[in-house]
XYZ file of C-alpha atoms in Angstrom:
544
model
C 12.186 55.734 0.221
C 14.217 52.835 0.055
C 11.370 50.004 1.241
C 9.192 51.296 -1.493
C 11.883 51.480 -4.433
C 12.423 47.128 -3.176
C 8.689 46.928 -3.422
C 8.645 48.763 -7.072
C 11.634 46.147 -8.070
C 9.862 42.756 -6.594
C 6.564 44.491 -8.551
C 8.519 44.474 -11.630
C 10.637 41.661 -11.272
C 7.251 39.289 -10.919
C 5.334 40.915 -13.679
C 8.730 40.490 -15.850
C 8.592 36.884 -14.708
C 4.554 36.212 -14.863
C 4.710 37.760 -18.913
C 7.256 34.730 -19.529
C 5.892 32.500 -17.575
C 2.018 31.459 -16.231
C 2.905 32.427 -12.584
C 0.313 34.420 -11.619
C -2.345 31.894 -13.131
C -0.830 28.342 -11.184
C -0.538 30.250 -8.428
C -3.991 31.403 -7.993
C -5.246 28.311 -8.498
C -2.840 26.483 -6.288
C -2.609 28.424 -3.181
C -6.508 27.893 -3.017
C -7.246 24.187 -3.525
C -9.526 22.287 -1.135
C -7.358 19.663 0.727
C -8.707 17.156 2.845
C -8.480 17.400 6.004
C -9.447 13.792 7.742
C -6.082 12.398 8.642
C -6.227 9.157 6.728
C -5.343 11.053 3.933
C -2.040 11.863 5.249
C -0.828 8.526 4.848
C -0.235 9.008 1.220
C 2.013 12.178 2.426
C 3.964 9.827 4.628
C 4.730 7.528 1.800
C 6.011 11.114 -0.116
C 7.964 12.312 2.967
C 9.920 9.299 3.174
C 10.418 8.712 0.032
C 12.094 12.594 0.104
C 14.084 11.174 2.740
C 15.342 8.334 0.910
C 16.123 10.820 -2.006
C 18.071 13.008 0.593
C 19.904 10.156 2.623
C 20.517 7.840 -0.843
C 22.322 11.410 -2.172
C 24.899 11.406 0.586
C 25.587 7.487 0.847
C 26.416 7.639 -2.780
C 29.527 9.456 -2.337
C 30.936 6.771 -0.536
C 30.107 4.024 -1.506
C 31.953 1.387 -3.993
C 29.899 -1.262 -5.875
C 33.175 -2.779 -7.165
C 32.854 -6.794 -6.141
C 37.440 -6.799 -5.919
C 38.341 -8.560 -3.097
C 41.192 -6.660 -0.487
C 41.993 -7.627 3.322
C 39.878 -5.399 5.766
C 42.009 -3.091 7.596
C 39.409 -0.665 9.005
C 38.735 0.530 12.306
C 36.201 -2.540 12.914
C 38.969 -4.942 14.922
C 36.925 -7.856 14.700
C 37.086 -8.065 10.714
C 40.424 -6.608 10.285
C 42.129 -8.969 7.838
C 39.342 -10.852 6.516
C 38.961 -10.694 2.875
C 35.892 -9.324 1.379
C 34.516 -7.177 -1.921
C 35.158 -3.170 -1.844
C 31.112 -2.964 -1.680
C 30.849 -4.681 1.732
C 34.287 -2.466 2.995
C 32.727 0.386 1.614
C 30.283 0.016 3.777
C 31.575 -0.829 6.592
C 33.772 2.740 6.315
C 30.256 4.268 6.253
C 29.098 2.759 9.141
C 32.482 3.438 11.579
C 34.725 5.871 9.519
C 32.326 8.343 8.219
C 31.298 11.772 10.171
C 27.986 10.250 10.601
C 28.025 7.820 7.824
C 26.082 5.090 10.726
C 23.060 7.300 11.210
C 22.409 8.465 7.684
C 22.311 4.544 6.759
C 19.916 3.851 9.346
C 17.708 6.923 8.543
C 18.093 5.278 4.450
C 16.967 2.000 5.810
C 14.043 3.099 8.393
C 12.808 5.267 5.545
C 12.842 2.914 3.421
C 10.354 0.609 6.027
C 8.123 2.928 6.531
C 8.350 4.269 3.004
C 6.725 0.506 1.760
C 4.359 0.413 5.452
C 3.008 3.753 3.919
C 2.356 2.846 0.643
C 0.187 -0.397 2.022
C -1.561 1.720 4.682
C -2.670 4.721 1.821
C -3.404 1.354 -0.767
C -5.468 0.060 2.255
C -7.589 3.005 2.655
C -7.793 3.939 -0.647
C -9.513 0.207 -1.217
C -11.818 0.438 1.707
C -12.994 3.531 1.168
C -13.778 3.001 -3.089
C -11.808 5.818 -3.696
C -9.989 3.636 -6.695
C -13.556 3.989 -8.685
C -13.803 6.694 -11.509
C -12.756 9.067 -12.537
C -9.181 7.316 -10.410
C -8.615 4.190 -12.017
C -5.568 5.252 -13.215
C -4.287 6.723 -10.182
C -5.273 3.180 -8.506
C -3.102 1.788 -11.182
C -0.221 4.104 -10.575
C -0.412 3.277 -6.672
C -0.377 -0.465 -7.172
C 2.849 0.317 -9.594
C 4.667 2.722 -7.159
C 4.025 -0.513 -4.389
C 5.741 -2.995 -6.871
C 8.784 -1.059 -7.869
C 9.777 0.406 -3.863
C 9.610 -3.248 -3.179
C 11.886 -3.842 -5.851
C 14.443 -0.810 -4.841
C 14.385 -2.237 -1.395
C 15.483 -5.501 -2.584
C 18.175 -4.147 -4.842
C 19.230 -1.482 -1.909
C 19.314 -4.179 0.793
C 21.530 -6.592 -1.354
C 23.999 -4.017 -2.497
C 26.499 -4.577 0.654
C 27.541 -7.783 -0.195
C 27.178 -8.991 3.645
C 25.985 -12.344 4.213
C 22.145 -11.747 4.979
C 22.315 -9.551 1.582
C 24.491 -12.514 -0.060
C 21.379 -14.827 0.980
C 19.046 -13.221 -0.286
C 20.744 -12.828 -4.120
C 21.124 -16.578 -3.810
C 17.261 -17.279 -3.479
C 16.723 -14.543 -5.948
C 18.759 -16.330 -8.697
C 17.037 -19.483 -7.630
C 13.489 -17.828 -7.933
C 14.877 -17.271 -11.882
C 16.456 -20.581 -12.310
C 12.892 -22.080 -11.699
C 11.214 -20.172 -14.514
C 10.592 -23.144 -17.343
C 13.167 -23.233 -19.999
C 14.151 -19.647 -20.114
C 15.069 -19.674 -16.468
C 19.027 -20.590 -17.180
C 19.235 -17.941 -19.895
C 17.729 -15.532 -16.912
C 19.864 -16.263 -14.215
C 23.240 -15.789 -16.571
C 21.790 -12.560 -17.982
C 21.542 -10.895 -14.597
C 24.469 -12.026 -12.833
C 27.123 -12.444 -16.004
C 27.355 -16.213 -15.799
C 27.419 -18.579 -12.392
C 26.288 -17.349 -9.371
C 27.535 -15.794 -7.429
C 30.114 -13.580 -10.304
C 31.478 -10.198 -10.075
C 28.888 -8.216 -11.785
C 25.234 -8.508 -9.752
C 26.174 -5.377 -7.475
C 27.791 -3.128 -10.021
C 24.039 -3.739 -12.318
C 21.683 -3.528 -9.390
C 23.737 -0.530 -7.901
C 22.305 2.018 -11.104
C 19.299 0.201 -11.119
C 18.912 1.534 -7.162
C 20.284 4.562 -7.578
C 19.166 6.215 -11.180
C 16.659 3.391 -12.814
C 13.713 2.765 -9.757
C 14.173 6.462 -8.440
C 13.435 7.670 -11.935
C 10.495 5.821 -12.337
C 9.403 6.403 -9.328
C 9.939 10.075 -9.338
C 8.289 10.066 -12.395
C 5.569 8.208 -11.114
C 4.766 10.464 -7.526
C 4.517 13.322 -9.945
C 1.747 12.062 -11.895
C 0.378 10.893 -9.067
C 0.169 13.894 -7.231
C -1.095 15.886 -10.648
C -3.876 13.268 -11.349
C -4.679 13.755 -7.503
C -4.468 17.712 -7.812
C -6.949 17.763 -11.102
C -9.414 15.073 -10.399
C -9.939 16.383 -6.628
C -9.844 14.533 -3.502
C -12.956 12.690 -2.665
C -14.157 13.001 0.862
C -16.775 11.547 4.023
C -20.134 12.731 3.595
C -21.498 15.238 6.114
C -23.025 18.723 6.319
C -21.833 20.513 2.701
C -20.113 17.842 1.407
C -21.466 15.808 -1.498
C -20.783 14.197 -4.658
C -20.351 17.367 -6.769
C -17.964 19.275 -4.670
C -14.475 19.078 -3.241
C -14.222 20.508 0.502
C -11.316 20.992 2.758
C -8.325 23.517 3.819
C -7.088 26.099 1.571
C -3.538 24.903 0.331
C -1.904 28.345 1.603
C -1.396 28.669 4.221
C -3.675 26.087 6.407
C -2.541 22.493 4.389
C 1.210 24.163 3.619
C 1.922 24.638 7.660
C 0.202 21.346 8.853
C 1.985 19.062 5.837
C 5.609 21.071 6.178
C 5.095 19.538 10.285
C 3.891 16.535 9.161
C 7.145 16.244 7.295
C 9.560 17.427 10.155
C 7.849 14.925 12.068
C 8.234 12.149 9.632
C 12.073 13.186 9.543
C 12.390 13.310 13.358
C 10.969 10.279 13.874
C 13.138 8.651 11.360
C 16.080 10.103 12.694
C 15.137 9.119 16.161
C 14.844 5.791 15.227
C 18.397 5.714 13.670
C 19.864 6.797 16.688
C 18.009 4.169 19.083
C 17.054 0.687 16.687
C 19.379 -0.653 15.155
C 18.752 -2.363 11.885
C 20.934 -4.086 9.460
C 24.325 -4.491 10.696
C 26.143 -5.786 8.396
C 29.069 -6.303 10.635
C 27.607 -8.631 12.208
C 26.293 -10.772 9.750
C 30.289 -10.371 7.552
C 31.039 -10.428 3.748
C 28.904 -12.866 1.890
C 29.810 -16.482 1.300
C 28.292 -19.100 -1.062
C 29.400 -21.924 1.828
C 28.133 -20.432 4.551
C 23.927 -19.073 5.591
C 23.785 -17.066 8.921
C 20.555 -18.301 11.581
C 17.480 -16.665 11.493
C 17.992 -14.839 8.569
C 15.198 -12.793 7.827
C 14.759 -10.079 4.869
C 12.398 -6.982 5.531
C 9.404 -7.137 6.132
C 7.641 -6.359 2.526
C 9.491 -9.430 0.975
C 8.932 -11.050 4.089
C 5.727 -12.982 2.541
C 7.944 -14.647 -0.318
C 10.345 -15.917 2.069
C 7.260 -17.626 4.080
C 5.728 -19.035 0.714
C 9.020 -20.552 0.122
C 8.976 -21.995 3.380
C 5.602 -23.375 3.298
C 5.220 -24.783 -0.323
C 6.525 -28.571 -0.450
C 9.427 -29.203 -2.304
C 7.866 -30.546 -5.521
C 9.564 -30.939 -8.957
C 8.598 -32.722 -12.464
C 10.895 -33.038 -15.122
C 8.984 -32.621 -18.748
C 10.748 -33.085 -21.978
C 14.432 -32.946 -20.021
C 13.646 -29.802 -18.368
C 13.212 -29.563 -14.646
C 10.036 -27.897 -12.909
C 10.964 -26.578 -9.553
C 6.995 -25.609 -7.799
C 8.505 -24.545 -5.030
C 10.235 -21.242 -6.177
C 8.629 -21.271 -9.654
C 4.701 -20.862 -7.693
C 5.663 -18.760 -4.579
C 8.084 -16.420 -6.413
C 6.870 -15.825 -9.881
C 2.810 -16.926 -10.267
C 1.693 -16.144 -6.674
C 3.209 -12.300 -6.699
C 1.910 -12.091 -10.442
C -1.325 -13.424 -9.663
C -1.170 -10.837 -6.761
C -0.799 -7.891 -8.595
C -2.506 -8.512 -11.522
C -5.901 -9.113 -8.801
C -4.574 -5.773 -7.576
C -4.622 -4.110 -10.931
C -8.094 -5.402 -12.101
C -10.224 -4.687 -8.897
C -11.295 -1.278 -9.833
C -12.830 -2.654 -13.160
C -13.913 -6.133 -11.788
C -16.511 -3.869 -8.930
C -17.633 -1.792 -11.577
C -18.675 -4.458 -14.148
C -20.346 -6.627 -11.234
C -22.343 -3.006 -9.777
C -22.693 -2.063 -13.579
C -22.538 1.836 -12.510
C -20.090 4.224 -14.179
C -20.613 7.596 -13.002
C -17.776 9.193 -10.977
C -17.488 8.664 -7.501
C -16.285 11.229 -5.384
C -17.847 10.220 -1.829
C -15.655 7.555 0.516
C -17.391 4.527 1.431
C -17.700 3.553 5.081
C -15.998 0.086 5.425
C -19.069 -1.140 7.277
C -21.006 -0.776 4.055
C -19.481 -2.524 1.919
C -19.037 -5.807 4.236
C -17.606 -7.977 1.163
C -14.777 -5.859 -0.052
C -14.309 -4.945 3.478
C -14.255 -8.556 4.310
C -12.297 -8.968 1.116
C -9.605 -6.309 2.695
C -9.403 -8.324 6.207
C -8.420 -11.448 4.534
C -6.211 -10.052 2.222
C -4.015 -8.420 5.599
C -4.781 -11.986 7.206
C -3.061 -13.758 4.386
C -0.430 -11.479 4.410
C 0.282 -11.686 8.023
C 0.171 -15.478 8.223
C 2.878 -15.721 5.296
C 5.378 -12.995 7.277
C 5.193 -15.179 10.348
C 5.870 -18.117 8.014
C 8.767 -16.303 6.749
C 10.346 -16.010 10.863
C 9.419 -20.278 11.433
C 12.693 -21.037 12.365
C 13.022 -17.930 14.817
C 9.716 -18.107 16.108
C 10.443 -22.455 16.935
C 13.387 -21.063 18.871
C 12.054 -18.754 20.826
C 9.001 -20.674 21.897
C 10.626 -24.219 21.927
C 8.087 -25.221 19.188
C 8.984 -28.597 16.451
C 9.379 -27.276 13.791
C 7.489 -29.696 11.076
C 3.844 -29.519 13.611
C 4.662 -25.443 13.121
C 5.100 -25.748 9.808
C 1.926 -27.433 9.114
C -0.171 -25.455 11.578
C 1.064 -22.277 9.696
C 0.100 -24.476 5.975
C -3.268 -25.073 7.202
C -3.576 -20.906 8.655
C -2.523 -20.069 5.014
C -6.104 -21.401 3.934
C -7.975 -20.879 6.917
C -7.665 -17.914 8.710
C -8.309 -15.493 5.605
C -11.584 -17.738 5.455
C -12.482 -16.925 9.008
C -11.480 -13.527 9.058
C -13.523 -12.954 6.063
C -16.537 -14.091 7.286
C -16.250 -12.384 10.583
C -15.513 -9.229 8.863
C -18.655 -9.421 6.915
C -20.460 -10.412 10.133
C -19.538 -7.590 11.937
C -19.999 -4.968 9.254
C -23.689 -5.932 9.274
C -23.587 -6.313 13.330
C -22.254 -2.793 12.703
C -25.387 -1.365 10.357
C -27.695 -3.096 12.970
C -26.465 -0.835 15.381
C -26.485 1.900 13.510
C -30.134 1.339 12.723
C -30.702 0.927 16.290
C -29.119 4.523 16.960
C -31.006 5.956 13.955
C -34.642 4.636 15.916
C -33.914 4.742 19.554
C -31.325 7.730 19.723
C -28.409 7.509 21.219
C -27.506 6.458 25.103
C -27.692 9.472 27.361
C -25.748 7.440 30.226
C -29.063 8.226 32.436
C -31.705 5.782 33.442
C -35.702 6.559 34.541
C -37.045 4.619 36.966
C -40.617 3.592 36.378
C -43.595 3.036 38.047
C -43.379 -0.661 38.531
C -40.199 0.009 40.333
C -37.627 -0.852 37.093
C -35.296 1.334 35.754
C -35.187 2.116 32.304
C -32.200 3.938 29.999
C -32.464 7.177 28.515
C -32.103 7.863 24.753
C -31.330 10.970 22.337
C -31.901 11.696 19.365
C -28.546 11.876 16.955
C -27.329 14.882 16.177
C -28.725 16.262 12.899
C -24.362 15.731 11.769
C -24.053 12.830 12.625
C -27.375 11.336 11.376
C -26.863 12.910 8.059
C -23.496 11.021 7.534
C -24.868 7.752 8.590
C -27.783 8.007 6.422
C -25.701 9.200 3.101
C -24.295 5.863 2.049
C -23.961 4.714 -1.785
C -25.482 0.891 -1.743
C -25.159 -0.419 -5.208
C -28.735 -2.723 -6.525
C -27.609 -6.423 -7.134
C -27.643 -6.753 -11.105
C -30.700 -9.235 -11.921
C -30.018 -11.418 -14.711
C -32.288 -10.758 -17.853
C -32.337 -14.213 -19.884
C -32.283 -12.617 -23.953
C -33.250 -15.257 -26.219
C -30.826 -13.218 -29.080
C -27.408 -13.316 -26.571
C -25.263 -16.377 -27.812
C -24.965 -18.765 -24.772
C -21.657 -18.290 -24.201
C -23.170 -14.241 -23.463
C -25.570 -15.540 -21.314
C -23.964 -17.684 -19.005
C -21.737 -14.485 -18.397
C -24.400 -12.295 -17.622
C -25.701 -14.796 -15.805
C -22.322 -15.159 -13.518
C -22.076 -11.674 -13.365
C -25.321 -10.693 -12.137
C -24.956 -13.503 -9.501
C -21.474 -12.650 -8.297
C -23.078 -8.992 -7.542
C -26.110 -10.904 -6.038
C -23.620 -12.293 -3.433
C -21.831 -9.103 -3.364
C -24.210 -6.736 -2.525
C -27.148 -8.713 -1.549
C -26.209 -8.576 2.332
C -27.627 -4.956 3.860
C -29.642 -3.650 6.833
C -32.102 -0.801 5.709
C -32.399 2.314 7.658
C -35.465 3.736 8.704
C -35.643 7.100 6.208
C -38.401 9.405 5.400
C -39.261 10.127 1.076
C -37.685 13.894 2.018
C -34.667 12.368 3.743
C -34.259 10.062 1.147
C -34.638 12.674 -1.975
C -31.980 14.788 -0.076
C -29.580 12.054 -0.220
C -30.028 10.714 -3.534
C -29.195 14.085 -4.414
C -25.986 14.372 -2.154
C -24.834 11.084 -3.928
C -25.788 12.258 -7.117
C -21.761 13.142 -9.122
C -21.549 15.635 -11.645
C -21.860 13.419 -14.406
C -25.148 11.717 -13.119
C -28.462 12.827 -12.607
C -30.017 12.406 -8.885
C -31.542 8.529 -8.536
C -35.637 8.731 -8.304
C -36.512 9.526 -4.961
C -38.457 6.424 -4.083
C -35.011 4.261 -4.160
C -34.722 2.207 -0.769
């Protein structure tokens, strides 16, 4: 028969196969793994899918375009710059966007991908900080995360510059004055990476590999040990019915995860393609080839290097001159030690919470937000911050729009800099304990039925349920670190004890601020022994 001679082949052909290589044992494995299945874990899949995207769209625009800074007269099909002289980079691109069999749309696609390649990233970082999951056994994938944010910021820069238009132009002009400010070396800098005075013929030619080979390398290289680290260390998950701190639950990767993430990524491409066809973004033809004379209004970057430009806006032009060298605090803080002093807070969180809870067993349950009101709080502020320095970065458009002065705006916006994060940190905290109240309230009166009893006395009184057993178990599973009490040893040198001392009353203030739910001994030994990981023993069963 001939369909069972093709099945004898395909038999063969995979055992040939699985005897040279470990098929048959990665598959197995693979094709069952738990996924999760809450969607907040698909944001880190939208960062991947559009990051495939950029792979895919980045491939084709490559063919055609020139990083070559030689000036030649514009003769295109684009009548309004038809003579003007300008570098083959920016004409290259301009025969993308009008000459190309739909050269216009796979640019846009490139450039919304590469938006909500960076808003992915910071949503996944986001949850992934609310929820604890950057505690161990995932430091390092925390670590990798916070890298993979700083280098698609820096492709974005490097892809959005290589036109040569004037917004682009700008934008390379602030850069090199970013390096200029660095003390002493700054000079040396600023000749290295553009081959001598700004704006020379070499900047687009060295960021064009660097976009291209360089920060797609690294950050291939970087997804894939993501995605490994995620694949051996497990997902970690919401507490509920079956799910605790010694297993990994969720759908099958074949075929339940396979279908819903191969729509999720059809989706992601639609949607980006649907957005190329109907928003415009970056036209380059209307801004024209870059300049050093001339800065177009309302320039504005995108949004993830937004927050420089409104630093740079904000900070007072300060400088001191020290030993014959100039100090320029404008650039020199909002371009070089704020973003460093950014990251490096972002890369030493993980071990900063665990020396101040002074736990390290694996943690493999998510945190509700609500319980953890300080780095919840810490979260808000952090977005708050960030928000107030991208509307810095649009002063100028937002004055002209709304008819505002622009010094009172600037100054309002100085003083939000400081003071919002404040306030939205401390009504964060507030209502993540408003938020437990509740919650206790549920867990002793039930929930509302939506019915009312009138009584005897003629008043009318509501109606209350008890949770169901679900939903009481996952409010009542929640990981609340002990404050660290400070134990004064004579023996400790006192530069040792005034840093226990700081530590244990940092995690005093962090963890000091709870509302206790009502829980019986047997509720209470059943979750200490949901909580307890696989590399810790269940807490004593009389813990609060």
């Amino acid at each position: 028969m001939p369909g069972s001679k093709r099945r004898a082949r395909a038999v063969r052909g995979a055992q040939a196969l699985d005897e040279r290589l470990p098929l048959a044992e990665l598959t197995r494995g693979t094709l069952r793994k738990a996924f999760p299945d809450h969607w907040s874990f698909l944001l880190g899949e939208l960062a991947l899918y559009s990051f495939v995207v950029l792979l895919l769209t980045g491939v084709y625009l490559a063919l055609f375009f020139d990083p070559s800074m030689r000036e030649t007269p514009y003769r295109g099909s684009y009548e309004p710059l038809r003579g003007v002289l300008m570098s083959q980079a920016y004409l290259s691109t301009l025969r993308i966007s009008f000459d190309v069999r739909g050269g216009l749309l796979i640019r846009q696609i490139h450039h919304w991908a590469a938006i909500v390649f960076l808003a992915s990233i910071g949503a996944h970082m986001l949850r992934v900080f609310l929820t604890g999951a950057f505690r161990r056994p995932r430091e390092v994938n925390w670590l990798i995360g916070v890298t993979l944010f700083m280098l698609a910021m820096l492709e974005g820069f490097a892809g959005y510059s290589l036109p040569d238009d004037l917004l682009s132009g700008t934008g390379l002009r602030i850069a090199q004055g970013v390096l200029l400010s660095v003390p002493v070396a700054g000079t040396y800098l600023g000749f290295l990476v553009f081959g001598g005075e700004f704006p020379g013929t070499d900047i687009v030619s060295r960021l064009y590999p660097v976009h291209i080979l360089l920060v797609p390398g690294l950050l291939l290289g970087l997804v894939t040990v993501h995605l490994l680290l995620v694949v051996h260390l497990k997902h970690t998950h919401w507490a509920g019915p079956g799910r605790t701190a010694r297993n990994a639950v969720g759908q099958p990767f074949f075929p339940h995860y396979l279908a819903k993430s191969g729509g999720l990524f059809l989706a992601v491409f639609g949607v980006l393609a649907a957005l190329a066809a109907v928003a415009q973004v970056n036209p380059i033809w209307v801004y024209g080839p870059y300049r050093t004379d001339l800065v177009s209004d309302g320039s504005q970057p995108d949004w993830y290097i937004g927050f420089l430009e409104g630093a740079l806006r904000l900070m007072p032009g300060v400088e001191t001159r020290l030993w014959g060298h100039a100090i320029a605090w404008n650039p020199l803080v909002t371009a070089v030690l704020m973003p460093g002093l950014l990251f490096a807070v972002l890369y030493a969180y993980p071990f900063f919470e665990r020396w101040i809870t002074g736990a390290d067993g694996e943690r493999h349950l998510c945190d509700r937000p609500r319980d953890r009101p300080v780095r919840t709080a810490f979260g808000a502020a952090g977005v708050s911050w960030y928000a107030v320095l991208l509307l810095a970065g649009a002063q100028d458009v937002l004055a002209f729009v709304f008819a505002l002065p622009l010094p009172e705006l600037t100054w309002t916006l100085r003083v939000a800099l400081f003071a919002v994060p404040v306030a939205v940190f401390w009504l964060t905290r507030r209502l993540c304990l408003a938020l437990q109240a509740h919650e206790r309230t549920l867990l002793t009166e039930g929930g509302e039925t939506g019915l009312a009893v009138q009584g005897v006395e003629g008043g009318f009184h509501p109606q209350h349920a008890p949770l169901p057993p679900d939903e009481r178990y996952a409010l009542l599973a929640r990981d609340l670190p002990r404050p660290l009490e400070y134990e004064d040893d004579p023996a400790r040198s006192r530069p040792r004890r005034a840093l226990h001392r700081t530590r244990a009353a940092i995690s005093a203030w962090y963890y000091r601020d709870r509302v206790p739910y009502p829980v019986t001994a047997e509720q209470r030994r059943k979750i200490a022994a949901t909580l307890a990981g696989p590399d810790r023993p269940a807490p004593p069963a009389d813990r609060p």
